[in-house]
Coordinates of C-alpha atoms in Angstrom, one line a residue:
X1 CA -26.1 -68.3 107.2
X2 CA -26.1 -64.9 105.8
X3 CA -23.2 -63.0 104.2
X4 CA -23.0 -60.6 107.1
X5 CA -22.6 -63.5 109.5
X6 CA -19.8 -65.0 107.4
X7 CA -17.7 -61.8 107.5
X8 CA -16.2 -62.2 110.9
X9 CA -13.2 -60.3 112.2
X10 CA -11.0 -63.3 111.6
X11 CA -11.9 -63.5 108.0
X12 CA -11.4 -59.8 107.5
X13 CA -7.9 -60.0 108.9
X14 CA -7.1 -62.9 106.7
X15 CA -8.3 -61.0 103.6
X16 CA -6.2 -57.9 104.6
X17 CA -3.1 -60.1 105.0
X18 CA -3.6 -61.6 101.6
X19 CA -4.0 -58.1 100.1
X20 CA -0.8 -56.9 101.8
X21 CA 1.2 -60.0 100.7
X22 CA 0.3 -59.4 97.0
X23 CA 2.4 -56.2 96.6
X24 CA 5.2 -57.8 98.6
X25 CA 5.2 -60.7 96.3
X26 CA 5.2 -58.5 93.2
X27 CA 8.0 -56.4 94.6
X28 CA 10.0 -59.6 95.4
X29 CA 9.5 -60.8 91.9
X30 CA 10.6 -57.4 90.5
X31 CA 13.7 -57.5 92.6
X32 CA 14.5 -60.9 91.4
X33 CA 14.0 -59.9 87.8
X34 CA 16.2 -56.9 88.1
X35 CA 19.0 -58.7 89.7
X36 CA 18.7 -61.4 87.0
X37 CA 18.6 -58.8 84.2
X38 CA 21.7 -57.0 85.5
X39 CA 23.5 -60.2 85.8
X40 CA 22.5 -61.4 82.3
X41 CA 23.3 -58.0 80.8
X42 CA 26.8 -58.1 82.2
X43 CA 27.3 -61.6 80.9
X44 CA 26.0 -60.6 77.4
X45 CA 28.1 -57.4 77.4
X46 CA 31.2 -59.4 78.3
X47 CA 30.4 -61.8 75.5
X48 CA 30.1 -59.0 73.0
X49 CA 26.4 -59.5 72.5
X50 CA 25.6 -55.8 72.8
X51 CA 22.1 -55.8 71.3
X52 CA 20.9 -58.3 73.9
X53 CA 22.9 -56.6 76.6
X54 CA 21.4 -53.2 75.8
X55 CA 17.9 -54.8 76.0
X56 CA 18.6 -56.3 79.4
X57 CA 20.1 -53.1 80.7
X58 CA 17.1 -51.2 79.4
X59 CA 14.8 -53.6 81.2
X60 CA 16.8 -53.3 84.4
X61 CA 16.7 -49.5 84.2
X62 CA 13.0 -49.6 83.8
X63 CA 12.6 -51.8 86.9
X64 CA 12.3 -49.6 90.0
X65 CA 11.7 -52.5 92.5
X66 CA 15.1 -52.0 94.0
X67 CA 18.1 -49.7 93.6
X68 CA 20.8 -52.0 92.4
X69 CA 23.9 -51.0 90.4
X70 CA 22.1 -48.0 89.1
X71 CA 25.4 -46.3 88.1
X72 CA 26.6 -49.3 86.2
X73 CA 23.2 -49.6 84.4
X74 CA 23.3 -45.9 83.5
X75 CA 26.9 -46.0 82.3
X76 CA 26.2 -49.1 80.1
X77 CA 23.1 -47.6 78.6
X78 CA 25.0 -44.4 77.8
X79 CA 27.6 -46.5 76.2
X80 CA 25.0 -48.5 74.2
X81 CA 22.8 -45.4 73.4
X82 CA 23.3 -45.8 69.6
X83 CA 21.8 -49.3 69.8
X84 CA 19.0 -47.9 71.9
X85 CA 18.4 -45.2 69.3
X86 CA 18.4 -47.7 66.4
X87 CA 16.0 -50.0 68.2
X88 CA 13.7 -47.1 69.2
X89 CA 13.7 -45.5 65.7
X90 CA 13.0 -48.7 63.9
X91 CA 10.3 -49.6 66.3
X92 CA 8.6 -46.3 65.9
X93 CA 9.1 -46.4 62.2
X94 CA 7.5 -49.8 62.0
X95 CA 4.4 -48.7 63.9
X96 CA 4.1 -45.6 61.7
X97 CA 4.3 -47.7 58.5
X98 CA 1.5 -49.9 59.7
X99 CA -0.7 -46.8 60.3
X100 CA 0.3 -45.3 56.9
X101 CA -0.5 -48.5 55.0
X102 CA -3.8 -48.8 56.8
X103 CA -5.0 -45.3 55.7
X104 CA -3.0 -45.4 52.4
X105 CA -0.9 -42.3 53.2
X106 CA 1.6 -42.3 50.4
X107 CA 3.1 -39.0 51.2
X108 CA 3.5 -40.1 54.8
X109 CA 5.2 -43.3 53.6
X110 CA 7.6 -41.3 51.5
X111 CA 8.5 -39.4 54.7
X112 CA 9.0 -42.7 56.5
X113 CA 11.2 -43.8 53.7
X114 CA 13.3 -40.7 54.0
X115 CA 13.6 -41.3 57.7
X116 CA 14.7 -44.8 57.1
X117 CA 17.4 -43.6 54.6
X118 CA 18.6 -41.1 57.2
X119 CA 18.8 -43.8 59.8
X120 CA 20.7 -46.1 57.5
X121 CA 23.1 -43.3 56.5
X122 CA 23.9 -42.7 60.2
X123 CA 24.4 -46.3 61.4
X124 CA 24.9 -48.5 58.4
X125 CA 28.1 -47.1 57.0
X126 CA 30.2 -49.9 55.5
X127 CA 32.7 -51.0 58.2
X128 CA 31.1 -48.8 60.8
X129 CA 30.9 -49.8 64.4
X130 CA 27.1 -50.2 64.3
X131 CA 26.6 -51.7 60.9
X132 CA 26.1 -55.2 62.1
X133 CA 23.8 -54.1 65.0
X134 CA 21.7 -52.1 62.6
X135 CA 21.3 -55.0 60.2
X136 CA 20.1 -57.3 63.1
X137 CA 17.8 -54.7 64.6
X138 CA 16.3 -53.9 61.2
X139 CA 15.7 -57.5 60.5
X140 CA 14.1 -58.0 63.9
X141 CA 11.8 -54.9 63.3
X142 CA 10.5 -56.0 59.9
X143 CA 10.7 -52.4 58.7
X144 CA 12.2 -53.4 55.3
X145 CA 9.6 -56.0 54.6
X146 CA 6.8 -53.5 55.5
X147 CA 8.4 -50.9 53.4
X148 CA 8.7 -53.3 50.4
X149 CA 5.1 -54.4 50.9
X150 CA 3.9 -50.9 51.1
X151 CA 5.6 -49.6 48.0
X152 CA 4.4 -52.7 46.1
X153 CA 0.9 -52.0 47.2
X154 CA 1.1 -48.4 46.1
X155 CA 2.8 -49.2 42.9
X156 CA 0.3 -51.8 41.8
X157 CA -2.6 -49.6 42.8
X158 CA -1.3 -46.6 40.9
X159 CA -0.4 -48.5 37.8
X160 CA -3.9 -50.0 37.7
X161 CA -5.4 -46.5 38.2
X162 CA -3.3 -45.1 35.4
X163 CA -4.4 -47.9 33.1
X164 CA -8.0 -47.4 34.1
X165 CA -7.7 -43.6 33.5
X166 CA -6.4 -44.2 30.0
X167 CA -9.2 -46.6 29.2
X168 CA -11.8 -44.2 30.5
X169 CA -10.4 -41.3 28.5
X170 CA -10.3 -43.3 25.3
X171 CA -13.9 -44.5 25.8
X172 CA -15.4 -41.1 26.6
X173 CA -13.3 -39.0 24.2
X174 CA -12.2 -36.8 27.1
X175 CA -9.1 -36.6 29.2
X176 CA -8.6 -35.8 32.9
X177 CA -5.7 -34.6 35.0
X178 CA -6.9 -36.6 37.9
X179 CA -4.7 -39.6 36.9
X180 CA -1.6 -37.4 36.4
X181 CA -0.8 -37.4 40.1
X182 CA -0.5 -41.1 39.9
X183 CA 2.5 -40.7 37.5
X184 CA 4.3 -38.4 39.9
X185 CA 3.7 -40.9 42.8
X186 CA 5.0 -43.8 40.7
X187 CA 8.1 -41.7 39.9
X188 CA 8.8 -41.2 43.6
X189 CA 8.8 -44.9 44.4
X190 CA 12.5 -45.8 44.6
X191 CA 13.9 -47.9 41.7
X192 CA 14.8 -50.7 44.1
X193 CA 11.2 -51.5 44.6
X194 CA 10.8 -52.0 40.8
X195 CA 13.8 -54.3 40.5
X196 CA 16.3 -51.6 39.5
X197 CA 16.5 -48.4 37.5
X198 CA 16.2 -50.1 34.1
X199 CA 13.2 -52.1 35.1
X200 CA 11.5 -48.9 36.6
X201 CA 12.2 -46.9 33.5
X202 CA 10.9 -49.5 31.2
X203 CA 7.7 -50.1 33.2
X204 CA 6.9 -46.5 33.8
X205 CA 7.6 -45.5 30.2
X206 CA 5.2 -48.2 28.9
X207 CA 2.5 -47.2 31.4
X208 CA 2.9 -43.5 30.9
X209 CA 2.9 -43.8 27.1
X210 CA -0.2 -46.0 27.1
X211 CA -2.0 -43.5 29.3
X212 CA -0.9 -40.4 27.4
X213 CA -1.4 -41.6 23.9
X214 CA -4.8 -43.0 24.7
X215 CA -5.8 -39.6 26.1
X216 CA -4.4 -37.7 23.1
X217 CA -6.0 -40.1 20.6
X218 CA -9.4 -39.7 22.4
X219 CA -9.2 -36.0 22.1
X220 CA -8.3 -36.1 18.5
X221 CA -11.0 -38.6 17.7
X222 CA -13.5 -36.3 19.4
X223 CA -12.4 -33.4 17.1
X224 CA -10.9 -31.6 20.1
X225 CA -7.8 -30.4 18.2
X226 CA -7.1 -27.4 20.4
X227 CA -7.7 -29.3 23.7
X228 CA -5.4 -32.1 22.4
X229 CA -2.6 -29.7 21.8
X230 CA -3.2 -27.9 25.1
X231 CA -3.2 -31.3 26.9
X232 CA 0.0 -32.4 25.2
X233 CA 1.7 -29.1 26.2
X234 CA 0.4 -29.4 29.7
X235 CA 1.7 -32.9 30.0
X236 CA 5.1 -31.9 28.6
X237 CA 5.4 -29.1 31.1
X238 CA 4.3 -31.4 33.9
X239 CA 6.9 -34.0 32.9
X240 CA 9.6 -31.3 32.7
X241 CA 8.7 -30.1 36.2
X242 CA 9.3 -33.7 37.4
X243 CA 12.6 -34.0 35.4
X244 CA 11.1 -36.6 33.1
X245 CA 11.1 -36.8 29.3
X246 CA 8.2 -38.2 27.3
X247 CA 9.1 -38.4 23.6
X248 CA 5.9 -40.2 22.8
X249 CA 3.9 -37.0 23.3
X250 CA 5.5 -35.2 20.4
X251 CA 5.2 -38.3 18.2
X252 CA 1.5 -38.8 19.0
X253 CA 0.7 -35.1 18.4
X254 CA 2.5 -35.3 15.1
X255 CA 0.4 -38.3 14.1
X256 CA -2.9 -36.9 15.2
X257 CA -2.3 -33.4 13.9
X258 CA -1.2 -34.8 10.5
X259 CA -4.3 -37.0 10.3
X260 CA -6.7 -34.1 11.1
X261 CA -5.0 -31.6 8.8
X262 CA -4.9 -34.0 5.9
X263 CA -8.6 -34.7 6.6
X264 CA -9.3 -31.0 6.4
X265 CA -7.4 -30.7 3.1
X266 CA -8.9 -33.8 1.5
X267 CA -12.4 -32.4 2.3
X268 CA -11.5 -28.9 1.0
X269 CA -12.2 -27.6 4.5
X270 CA -9.8 -24.6 4.2
X271 CA -11.2 -22.7 7.1
X272 CA -10.9 -25.7 9.4
X273 CA -7.4 -26.4 8.1
X274 CA -6.3 -22.8 8.8
X275 CA -7.8 -22.9 12.3
X276 CA -6.0 -26.2 13.1
X277 CA -2.8 -25.0 11.5
X278 CA -2.8 -21.8 13.5
X279 CA -3.3 -23.7 16.7
X280 CA -0.5 -26.2 15.9
X281 CA 1.9 -23.3 15.1
X282 CA 1.1 -21.8 18.4
X283 CA 1.6 -25.1 20.1
X284 CA 5.0 -25.6 18.3
X285 CA 6.1 -22.2 19.4
X286 CA 5.2 -22.9 23.0
X287 CA 6.9 -26.3 22.9
X288 CA 10.0 -24.9 21.3
X289 CA 9.5 -27.0 18.1
X290 CA 11.1 -25.3 15.1
X291 CA 10.9 -28.1 12.6
X292 CA 8.5 -31.0 12.2
X293 CA 6.6 -32.9 9.6
X294 CA 3.4 -31.1 10.6
X295 CA 5.0 -27.7 10.2
X296 CA 6.3 -28.8 6.8
X297 CA 2.8 -30.1 5.9
X298 CA 1.3 -26.7 6.9
X299 CA 3.8 -24.6 4.9
X300 CA 3.5 -26.8 1.8
X301 CA -0.3 -26.8 2.0
X302 CA -0.5 -23.0 2.4
X303 CA 1.7 -22.5 -0.6
X304 CA -0.4 -24.8 -2.6
X305 CA -3.6 -23.0 -1.6
X306 CA -2.1 -19.7 -2.4
X307 CA -1.3 -20.9 -5.9
X308 CA -4.9 -22.2 -6.2
X309 CA -6.1 -18.7 -5.2
X310 CA -3.9 -17.2 -7.9
X311 CA -5.4 -19.6 -10.5
X312 CA -8.9 -18.5 -9.4
X313 CA -7.9 -14.9 -10.1
X314 CA -6.4 -15.7 -13.5
X315 CA -9.6 -17.6 -14.3
X316 CA -11.8 -14.7 -13.3
X317 CA -13.2 -16.6 -10.2
X318 CA -12.5 -13.6 -8.0
X319 CA -15.1 -14.5 -5.3
X320 CA -13.6 -18.0 -4.9
X321 CA -10.1 -16.5 -4.6
X322 CA -11.2 -13.9 -2.0
X323 CA -13.1 -16.5 0.0
X324 CA -10.1 -18.8 0.0
X325 CA -7.8 -16.0 1.1
X326 CA -10.3 -15.1 3.9
X327 CA -10.3 -18.7 5.1
X328 CA -6.5 -18.8 5.2
X329 CA -6.3 -15.6 7.1
X330 CA -6.0 -17.2 10.6
X331 CA -2.8 -18.9 9.7
X332 CA -1.4 -16.8 6.8
X333 CA -1.4 -13.0 6.2
X334 CA -3.3 -12.9 2.9
X335 CA -4.1 -9.2 3.0
X336 CA -1.8 -8.6 -0.1
X337 CA -3.4 -11.4 -2.0
X338 CA -6.9 -10.3 -1.1
X339 CA -6.1 -6.7 -2.2
X340 CA -4.7 -8.0 -5.5
X341 CA -7.7 -10.2 -6.2
X342 CA -10.1 -7.3 -5.3
X343 CA -8.2 -5.0 -7.6
X344 CA -8.3 -7.5 -10.4
X345 CA -12.1 -8.1 -9.8
X346 CA -12.8 -4.4 -9.7
X347 CA -10.8 -3.9 -12.9
X348 CA -12.6 -6.7 -14.7
X349 CA -16.0 -5.6 -13.3
X350 CA -15.8 -1.9 -12.4
X351 CA -19.5 -1.8 -11.7
X352 CA -18.7 -3.3 -8.3
X353 CA -17.1 -0.1 -7.3
X354 CA -20.4 1.8 -7.4
X355 CA -22.6 1.6 -4.4
X356 CA -24.9 -1.4 -4.8
X357 CA -23.1 -2.3 -8.0
X358 CA -23.2 -6.0 -7.1
X359 CA -27.0 -6.0 -7.4
X360 CA -28.2 -6.8 -10.9
X361 CA -30.0 -3.9 -12.5
X362 CA -28.9 -1.2 -10.0
X363 CA -27.5 0.9 -12.9
X364 CA -29.1 1.4 -16.3
X365 CA -25.9 2.8 -18.0
X366 CA -22.2 2.5 -17.0
X367 CA -18.9 3.5 -18.4
X368 CA -15.4 2.8 -17.1
X369 CA -11.7 3.4 -17.8
X370 CA -8.5 2.0 -16.4
X371 CA -5.2 3.7 -15.6
X372 CA -6.5 7.2 -16.3
X373 CA -7.1 10.4 -14.3
X374 CA -4.7 9.1 -11.5
X375 CA -6.9 6.1 -10.8
X376 CA -6.4 2.4 -11.3
X377 CA -10.1 2.1 -12.2
X378 CA -12.8 4.7 -12.7
X379 CA -16.5 4.0 -13.3
X380 CA -19.6 6.1 -13.8
X381 CA -23.2 4.9 -13.8
X382 CA -26.8 6.2 -13.9
X383 CA -28.6 4.7 -11.0
X384 CA -32.3 3.8 -10.8
X385 CA -33.2 7.3 -9.8
X386 CA -31.4 8.8 -12.8
X387 CA -28.5 10.2 -10.8
X388 CA -25.0 10.2 -12.0
X389 CA -22.8 8.2 -9.7
X390 CA -19.0 8.1 -10.0
X391 CA -16.5 5.8 -8.2
X392 CA -12.7 5.4 -8.6
X393 CA -10.2 3.1 -7.0
X394 CA -6.7 4.4 -6.4
X395 CA -3.6 2.2 -7.0
X396 CA -3.5 1.3 -3.3
X397 CA -7.0 -0.1 -3.5
X398 CA -8.8 2.9 -1.8
X399 CA -12.3 3.4 -3.3
X400 CA -14.0 6.8 -3.3
X401 CA -17.5 7.7 -4.6
X402 CA -19.4 10.8 -5.6
X403 CA -23.1 11.3 -6.4
X404 CA -24.5 14.1 -8.6
X405 CA -27.9 15.4 -9.4
X406 CA -30.5 13.7 -11.6
X407 CA -29.5 13.8 -15.3
X408 CA -32.1 15.7 -17.4
X409 CA -34.1 13.3 -19.5
X410 CA -32.5 10.4 -17.6
X411 CA -35.3 8.1 -18.7
X412 CA -34.3 8.5 -22.4
X413 CA -30.5 8.1 -22.1
X414 CA -28.9 5.9 -24.6
X415 CA -25.2 6.0 -23.7
X416 CA -22.7 7.0 -21.1
X417 CA -19.0 7.6 -21.8
X418 CA -15.8 9.3 -20.6
X419 CA -14.7 12.1 -23.0
X420 CA -11.0 11.7 -23.1
X421 CA -10.3 14.9 -25.0
X422 CA -12.4 17.0 -22.6
X423 CA -10.9 15.1 -19.6
X424 CA -7.4 15.9 -20.8
X425 CA -8.3 19.6 -21.4
X426 CA -10.1 19.9 -18.1
X427 CA -7.6 17.9 -16.2
X428 CA -10.4 16.0 -14.4
X429 CA -12.7 13.2 -15.6
X430 CA -15.5 14.3 -17.8
X431 CA -18.5 12.0 -18.2
X432 CA -21.0 12.6 -21.0
X433 CA -24.6 11.2 -21.1
X434 CA -26.3 10.9 -24.5
X435 CA -30.1 11.1 -24.9
X436 CA -31.6 10.4 -28.3
X437 CA -34.0 12.7 -30.2
X438 CA -36.6 11.8 -32.8
X439 CA -34.8 13.8 -35.5
X440 CA -31.6 11.9 -35.2
X441 CA -29.9 14.4 -32.9
X442 CA -28.8 13.8 -29.4
X443 CA -28.9 15.7 -26.1
X444 CA -25.3 15.8 -24.8
X445 CA -24.9 16.4 -21.1
X446 CA -21.4 16.6 -19.7
X447 CA -20.2 16.5 -16.1
X448 CA -16.8 17.2 -14.5
X449 CA -15.8 14.9 -11.7
X450 CA -13.8 16.8 -9.0
X451 CA -12.8 15.8 -5.5
X452 CA -15.5 18.1 -4.1
X453 CA -18.3 16.7 -6.2
X454 CA -19.9 16.4 -9.7
X455 CA -20.7 19.6 -11.7
X456 CA -22.5 20.2 -14.9
X457 CA -20.1 21.2 -17.7
X458 CA -22.4 21.5 -20.7
X459 CA -25.8 20.6 -22.1
X460 CA -26.6 21.0 -25.8
X461 CA -28.4 19.3 -28.7
X462 CA -26.8 18.2 -32.0
X463 CA -25.7 15.3 -34.1
X464 CA -22.1 15.4 -32.7
X465 CA -19.6 17.7 -31.1
X466 CA -15.8 18.2 -31.0
X467 CA -13.4 20.0 -28.8
X468 CA -11.2 22.6 -30.4
X469 CA -8.0 22.1 -28.5
X470 CA -6.5 25.5 -29.6
X471 CA -8.9 27.6 -27.6
X472 CA -10.9 25.0 -25.7
X473 CA -14.2 25.8 -27.5
X474 CA -16.7 23.1 -28.5
X475 CA -18.3 22.9 -32.0
X476 CA -21.7 21.3 -32.0
X477 CA -22.8 20.1 -35.4
X478 CA -26.4 20.1 -36.6
X479 CA -27.3 22.1 -33.5
X480 CA -30.7 23.0 -32.2
X481 CA -30.6 26.3 -30.2
X482 CA -34.4 26.3 -29.8
X483 CA -34.5 29.9 -31.2
X484 CA -35.2 29.0 -34.8
X485 CA -31.6 28.2 -35.6
X486 CA -31.3 24.6 -36.7
X487 CA -28.9 22.6 -38.8
X488 CA -26.0 25.0 -38.2
X489 CA -22.7 24.5 -36.4
X490 CA -22.6 26.3 -33.0
X491 CA -19.6 27.3 -31.0
X492 CA -19.7 27.0 -27.2
X493 CA -17.1 28.5 -25.0
X494 CA -16.2 28.0 -21.3
X495 CA -17.6 30.7 -19.0
X496 CA -17.3 30.4 -15.2
X497 CA -16.7 26.6 -15.4
X498 CA -19.5 25.7 -17.8
X499 CA -19.9 25.9 -21.6
X500 CA -22.3 28.5 -23.0
X501 CA -23.3 29.3 -26.6
X502 CA -21.0 31.8 -28.2
X503 CA -21.7 32.0 -31.9
X504 CA -22.5 30.2 -35.0
X505 CA -19.6 28.6 -36.8
X506 CA -18.8 30.1 -40.3
X507 CA -17.2 27.7 -42.7
X508 CA -14.1 29.0 -44.5
X509 CA -15.7 29.5 -48.0
X510 CA -14.9 32.9 -49.5
X511 CA -17.3 34.6 -51.9
X512 CA -15.6 36.5 -54.7
X513 CA -16.8 40.1 -54.8
X514 CA -15.9 43.5 -56.2
X515 CA -14.5 46.0 -53.7
X516 CA -17.5 48.2 -54.4
X517 CA -19.7 45.5 -52.9
X518 CA -17.9 45.1 -49.7
X519 CA -20.4 46.7 -47.4
X520 CA -23.1 44.3 -48.7
X521 CA -21.3 41.3 -47.1
X522 CA -20.6 42.3 -43.5
X523 CA -19.0 39.6 -41.4
X524 CA -19.0 37.2 -44.2
X525 CA -15.9 35.6 -45.8
X526 CA -15.2 37.2 -49.1
X527 CA -12.4 37.4 -51.6
X528 CA -11.3 40.2 -53.9
X529 CA -8.4 41.3 -56.1
X530 CA -6.4 44.4 -55.4
X531 CA -3.1 46.2 -55.4
X532 CA -1.3 46.4 -52.1
X533 CA 0.8 49.4 -51.1
X534 CA 1.8 51.2 -47.9
X535 CA 0.8 54.8 -47.2
X536 CA 3.0 57.5 -45.8
X537 CA 2.1 56.3 -42.3
X538 CA 3.2 52.8 -43.1
X539 CA -0.3 51.4 -43.2
X540 CA -1.2 48.6 -45.6
X541 CA -3.7 49.8 -48.2
X542 CA -5.5 47.9 -50.9
X543 CA -6.7 49.7 -54.0
X544 CA -9.4 47.8 -55.9
X545 CA -11.8 49.1 -58.6
X546 CA -11.1 52.7 -57.8
X547 CA -11.4 52.6 -54.0
X548 CA -9.0 52.1 -51.0
X549 CA -9.4 49.6 -48.1
X550 CA -7.4 49.6 -44.9
X551 CA -5.9 46.2 -44.5
X552 CA -5.5 44.5 -41.1
X553 CA -4.9 40.9 -40.0
X554 CA -2.7 38.6 -41.9
X555 CA -1.3 41.3 -44.2
X556 CA 1.8 40.3 -46.2
X557 CA 4.8 42.7 -46.0
X558 CA 4.8 42.9 -49.8
X559 CA 3.4 45.2 -52.4
X560 CA 1.8 44.5 -55.7
X561 CA -1.2 42.6 -57.1
X562 CA -2.8 40.0 -54.8
X563 CA -6.0 38.1 -54.1
X564 CA -7.0 38.7 -50.4
X565 CA -9.5 36.8 -48.4
X566 CA -11.2 38.0 -45.2
X567 CA -14.2 39.9 -44.0
X568 CA -15.6 43.4 -43.4
X569 CA -16.6 43.8 -39.8
X570 CA -18.4 47.1 -40.2
X571 CA -15.3 49.0 -39.1
X572 CA -13.6 52.0 -40.8
X573 CA -10.2 53.6 -40.5
X574 CA -8.1 56.4 -42.0
X575 CA -5.4 56.1 -44.7
X576 CA -3.3 58.8 -46.6
X577 CA -4.1 59.0 -50.3
X578 CA -3.3 61.3 -53.1
X579 CA -6.3 63.3 -52.1
X580 CA -5.2 63.4 -48.5
X581 CA -6.4 61.5 -45.4
X582 CA -9.6 59.6 -46.2
X583 CA -11.9 57.3 -44.1
X584 CA -12.2 53.9 -45.7
X585 CA -13.6 50.4 -44.8
X586 CA -11.3 48.1 -42.8
X587 CA -10.8 44.7 -44.4
X588 CA -9.5 42.0 -42.0
X589 CA -7.3 39.7 -44.0
X590 CA -7.3 35.9 -43.4
X591 CA -4.9 35.2 -46.2
X592 CA -3.3 36.8 -49.3
X593 CA -2.5 35.0 -52.5
X594 CA 0.3 36.7 -54.5
X595 CA -0.5 37.7 -58.0
X596 CA 2.7 39.8 -58.4
X597 CA 3.8 40.8 -54.9
X598 CA 7.3 42.2 -54.4
X599 CA 9.0 43.5 -51.2
X600 CA 8.3 47.2 -50.6

């Protein structure tokens, strides 16, 4: 028999009846359940079991099989709405927690915790009408257990991550901020899930300290002094932003910084010490630290190093002192000490002031003076090209230089000196170069040093020379004027800024003569005896061996016998005699020695 034959009209009707009876059966069952729920809800409500009553009324309200006591159900649910709200909120919160724990959503869990606290504050007030109902519903929902399990899971995971981060930083010598977020999450977990505030504080302090100190030690061990300080400062700021204090940070920085600084000092690594000290001072300022053992170590060490620099200067080790001051510069202003050491060095070795003076053999001859001509140090030198070079350092350390022309005969120079007498007379430095001659004489070449440059002052040959301060002339002894005049003393006078030959020097030795011989000794120093009187015109007249002489110069206002010394300069003048006005020789008197002089 085929399927088509089996499906008869009767069978179809039977199947249709069965299908129609199923909804009717379900509806009947629904009606029964609603009637039963309403009845049980009323009994539970009457018995004061409001949580169970609310559940039954809520089931009845959701059953639409029959309209039965709908007003009563609605009224009761309105009355029991807080219980409904508690049940619904806890149920939703429980489901949310499950999802958050599955995906490890810590931030979401903290929001759920905040929602739970809000719900508790609303319905679980001590002595409140819903306190007991909240406790029961909360226990039934399992929310508290799930919350406890969740926080324990996050706490254990974060603590392990923090410990692993500290170990990784210590092994690699580097630190990372990736684990810092774990700290702030651990701080957010309520103290109740640690076993109380004291237990939370103790556990977190130990974990944070282990993590932070390992990280700082790793940076210090790697020689990353600056990053260590920056990391400590960053951590302190982060802790401050989370209202947490971490005293171990400052302690660890003190220990690591002291260790590194002392290592620098023990190794005489002054530059490294200065760099580290400067970084620590910057860190201390940013961290608000005004006093610490490290700051004291830095201050004491700097003072000791400055004293060491001063000892270098006193011992003539100027380069060592200046190098030490330069190395200290990042942490200490040593410009004053450097300037003083440079001044002392330049004073002790003036050649350094000259261009290239530090190079051995740059200058064949040098001369220097201190505290003269308005300069702290002045030095002159003859360079490899034979040029005169001058340098001076003012009292404030400023150095100025001037370069002159090539000195004549520079290849044969034997000495270079500052002529103090000429310098005083000229009011500027005067430098004299000496060149030897085969006959024992020297070529003296003098130069004035002015702000605008170096100028030739004189050049002459002789055995010696001297300045005559009264008139500024120069006497050159044993001179050679290259015109046949040798072995005499020559007088040079200043003309247009330079000395030129003026005359031969005559020694003051007077030759005794008779007045009748006067014209035979022109311009020579002579001495004669005479009688002095004054003519009618008041002129001094000397009568000697029957002739008159007109006296000029150092004539005494006396009459009588005298020995006069002087010279006849080929000049004549008039005097009044017994024979009338006569023209007679003029005798210029240098001195008169009385034989029997009396006032006129």
